[in-house]
Every structure is written in C-alpha cells, then in structure tokens.
Coordinates of C-alpha atoms in Angstrom, one line a residue:
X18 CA 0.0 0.0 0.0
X19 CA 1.6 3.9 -0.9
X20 CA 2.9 4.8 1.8
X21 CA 2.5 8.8 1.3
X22 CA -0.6 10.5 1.3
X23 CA -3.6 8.8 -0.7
X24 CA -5.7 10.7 -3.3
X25 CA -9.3 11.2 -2.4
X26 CA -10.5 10.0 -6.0
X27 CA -7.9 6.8 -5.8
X28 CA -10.2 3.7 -5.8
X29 CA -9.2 0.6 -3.1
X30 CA -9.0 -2.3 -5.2
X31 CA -10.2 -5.5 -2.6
X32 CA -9.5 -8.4 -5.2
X33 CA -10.7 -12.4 -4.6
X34 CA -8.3 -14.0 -7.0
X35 CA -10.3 -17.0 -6.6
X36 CA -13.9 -15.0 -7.2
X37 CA -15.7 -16.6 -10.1
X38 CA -14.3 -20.3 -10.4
X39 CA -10.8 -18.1 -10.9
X40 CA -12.3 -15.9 -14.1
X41 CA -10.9 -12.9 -12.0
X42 CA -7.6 -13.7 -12.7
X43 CA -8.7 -13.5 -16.5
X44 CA -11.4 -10.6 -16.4
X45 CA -10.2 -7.4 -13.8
X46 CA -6.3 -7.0 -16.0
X47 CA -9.1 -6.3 -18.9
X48 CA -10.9 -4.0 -16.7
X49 CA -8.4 -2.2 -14.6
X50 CA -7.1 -1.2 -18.5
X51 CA -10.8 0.2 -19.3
X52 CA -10.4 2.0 -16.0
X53 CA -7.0 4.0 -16.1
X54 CA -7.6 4.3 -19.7
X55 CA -9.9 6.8 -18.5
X56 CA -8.3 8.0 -15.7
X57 CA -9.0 6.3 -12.8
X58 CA -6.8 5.8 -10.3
X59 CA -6.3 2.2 -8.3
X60 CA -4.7 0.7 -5.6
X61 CA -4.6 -3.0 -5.4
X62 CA -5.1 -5.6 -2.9
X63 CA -5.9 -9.3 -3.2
X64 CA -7.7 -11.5 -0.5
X65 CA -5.6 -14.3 0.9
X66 CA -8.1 -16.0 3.3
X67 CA -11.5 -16.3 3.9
X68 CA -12.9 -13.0 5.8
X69 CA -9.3 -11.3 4.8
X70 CA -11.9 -8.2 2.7
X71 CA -13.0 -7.5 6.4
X72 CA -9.7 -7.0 7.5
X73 CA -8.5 -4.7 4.3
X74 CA -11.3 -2.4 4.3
X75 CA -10.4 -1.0 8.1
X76 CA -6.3 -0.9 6.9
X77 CA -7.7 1.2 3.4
X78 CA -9.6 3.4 6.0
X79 CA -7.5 4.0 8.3
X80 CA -4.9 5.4 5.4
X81 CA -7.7 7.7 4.3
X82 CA -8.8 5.6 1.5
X83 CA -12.5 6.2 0.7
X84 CA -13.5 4.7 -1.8
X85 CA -13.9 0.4 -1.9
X86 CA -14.5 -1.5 -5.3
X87 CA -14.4 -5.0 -4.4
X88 CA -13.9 -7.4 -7.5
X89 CA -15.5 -10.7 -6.7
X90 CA -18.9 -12.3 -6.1
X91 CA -21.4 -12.4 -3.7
X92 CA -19.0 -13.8 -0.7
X93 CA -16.5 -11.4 -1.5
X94 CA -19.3 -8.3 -1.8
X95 CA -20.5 -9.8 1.7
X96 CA -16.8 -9.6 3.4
X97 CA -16.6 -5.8 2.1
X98 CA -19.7 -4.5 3.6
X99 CA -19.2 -6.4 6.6
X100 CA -16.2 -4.4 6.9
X101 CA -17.1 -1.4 6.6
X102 CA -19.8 -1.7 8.6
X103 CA -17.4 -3.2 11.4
X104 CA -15.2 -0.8 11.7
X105 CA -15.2 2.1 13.2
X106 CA -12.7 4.6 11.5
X107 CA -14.8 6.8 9.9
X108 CA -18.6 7.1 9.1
X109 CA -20.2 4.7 6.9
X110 CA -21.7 7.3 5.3
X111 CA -17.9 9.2 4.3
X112 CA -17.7 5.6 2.2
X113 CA -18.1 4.8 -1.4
X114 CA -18.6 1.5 -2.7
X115 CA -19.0 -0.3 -5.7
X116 CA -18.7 -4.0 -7.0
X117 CA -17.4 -5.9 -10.0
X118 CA -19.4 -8.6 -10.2
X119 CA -17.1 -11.4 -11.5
X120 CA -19.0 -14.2 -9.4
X121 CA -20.7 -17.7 -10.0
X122 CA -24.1 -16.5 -8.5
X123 CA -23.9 -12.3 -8.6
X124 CA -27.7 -12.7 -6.6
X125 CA -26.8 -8.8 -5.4
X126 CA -26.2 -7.5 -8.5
X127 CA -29.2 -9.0 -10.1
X128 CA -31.2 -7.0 -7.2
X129 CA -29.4 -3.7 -7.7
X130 CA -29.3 -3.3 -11.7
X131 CA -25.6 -4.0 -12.2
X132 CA -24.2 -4.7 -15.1
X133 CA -22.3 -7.8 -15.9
X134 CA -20.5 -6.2 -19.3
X135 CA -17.2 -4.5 -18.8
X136 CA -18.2 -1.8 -20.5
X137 CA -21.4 -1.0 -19.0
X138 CA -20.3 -1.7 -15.8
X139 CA -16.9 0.8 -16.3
X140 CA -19.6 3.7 -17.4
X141 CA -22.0 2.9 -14.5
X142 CA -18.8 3.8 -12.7
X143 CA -17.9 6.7 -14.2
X144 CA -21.4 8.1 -14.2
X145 CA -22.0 7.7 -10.3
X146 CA -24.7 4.9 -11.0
X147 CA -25.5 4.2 -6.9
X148 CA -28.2 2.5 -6.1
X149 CA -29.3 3.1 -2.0
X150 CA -29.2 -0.5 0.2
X151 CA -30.8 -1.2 3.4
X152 CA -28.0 -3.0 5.3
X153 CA -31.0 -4.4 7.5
X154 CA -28.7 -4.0 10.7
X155 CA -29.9 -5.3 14.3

C-alpha cells in the first residue's frame, strides 16, 4: 500500500483471486485497463483467506482511502460490507462502494441493476450509477 498521502479520488481495489471459479484472474487485467484508460486511479489488494476483505477495508480506511471496489462475487461483496460496517474509523456514510461482479451467483447484483459487461459496468462507474441499500442491521 503507498505509503504517502492517498488521493481522495484513488479507488481501493479488494481483489478475490479466486472469485468466479478463478475468471478474475482473467477478467479485472481487462478491466483495470478500461479503468485508467480513462483516468482512474487504483490501488490493489488481493484476498488471501476467507474473511481477509474484512480486514482490508479497516487498513484502506485508516490510510484515508475512501472509496472500496471490491472485484469478486457475492461472498466477497459480503466480506466488504461487513467491513465497513465493522469498523469504526470513519462514518459509513464518508464511504463509497462499488462491486465488480465477476462471481458464479452475482444474486446482489441481479437485485441492484448492475451490469455484468465490462463496459457498461466501467460507465456505470464513471457516471455515479448508486443504487441506496438497506444493510437491514440489528
């Protein structure tokens, strides 16, 4: 992780490597391209263990990272939110959060309108597509 000060607009990257039966290994190099292609700037991380996006989110926070784009599936969309509803750095609401859907079952995605094609999906990006989501907490 960059050490120095972190860019407001820099997006934090939480990668499953395993997401999709593996098809992220294949899918986010073609992505990330689309992305700084346009300008967008990324910091990358990838998941080692099971519950490991909890973990990453509250280390991005706490450098003053702001933004979270998990690449992954349902599980790994699960493990982000859970994180940054966890912690307790700064408020949820300071957040933004996106997914790349690159999952076998993409069940939230489905729900919220997200596209499945790169290209769509990198212009919902761009565009501020959001879509607002009960987190149902108790």
């Amino acid at each position: 992780m960059n050490k120095n000060r972190v860019n407001p607009e820099t997006w934090y990257v939480i990668i499953n490597p395993v997401g999709g039966n593996g098809s992220v290994q294949k899918r986010w190099p073609v992505i990330r391209s689309m992305l700084q292609d346009r300008g967008v700037l990324l910091e990358e991380v990838f998941t080692r263990h099971k519950m490991h996006a909890v973990e990453l989110v509250e280390t991005a926070l706490v450098h003053g990272f702001r933004r979270m784009l998990a690449v992954g599936g349902d599980g790994t969309n699960n493990e982000v939110i859970n994180g940054i509803m966890l912690q307790q750095v700064v408020p949820t609401n300071e957040i933004l959060y996106a997914l790349l859907p690159i999952g076998t079952g993409n069940d939230w995605i489905r729900t919220h309108g997200i596209s499945r094609n790169p290209e769509t999906w990198v212009n919902m990006l761009l565009e501020g597509y959001s879509d607002l989501q009960d987190i149902g907490q108790v």
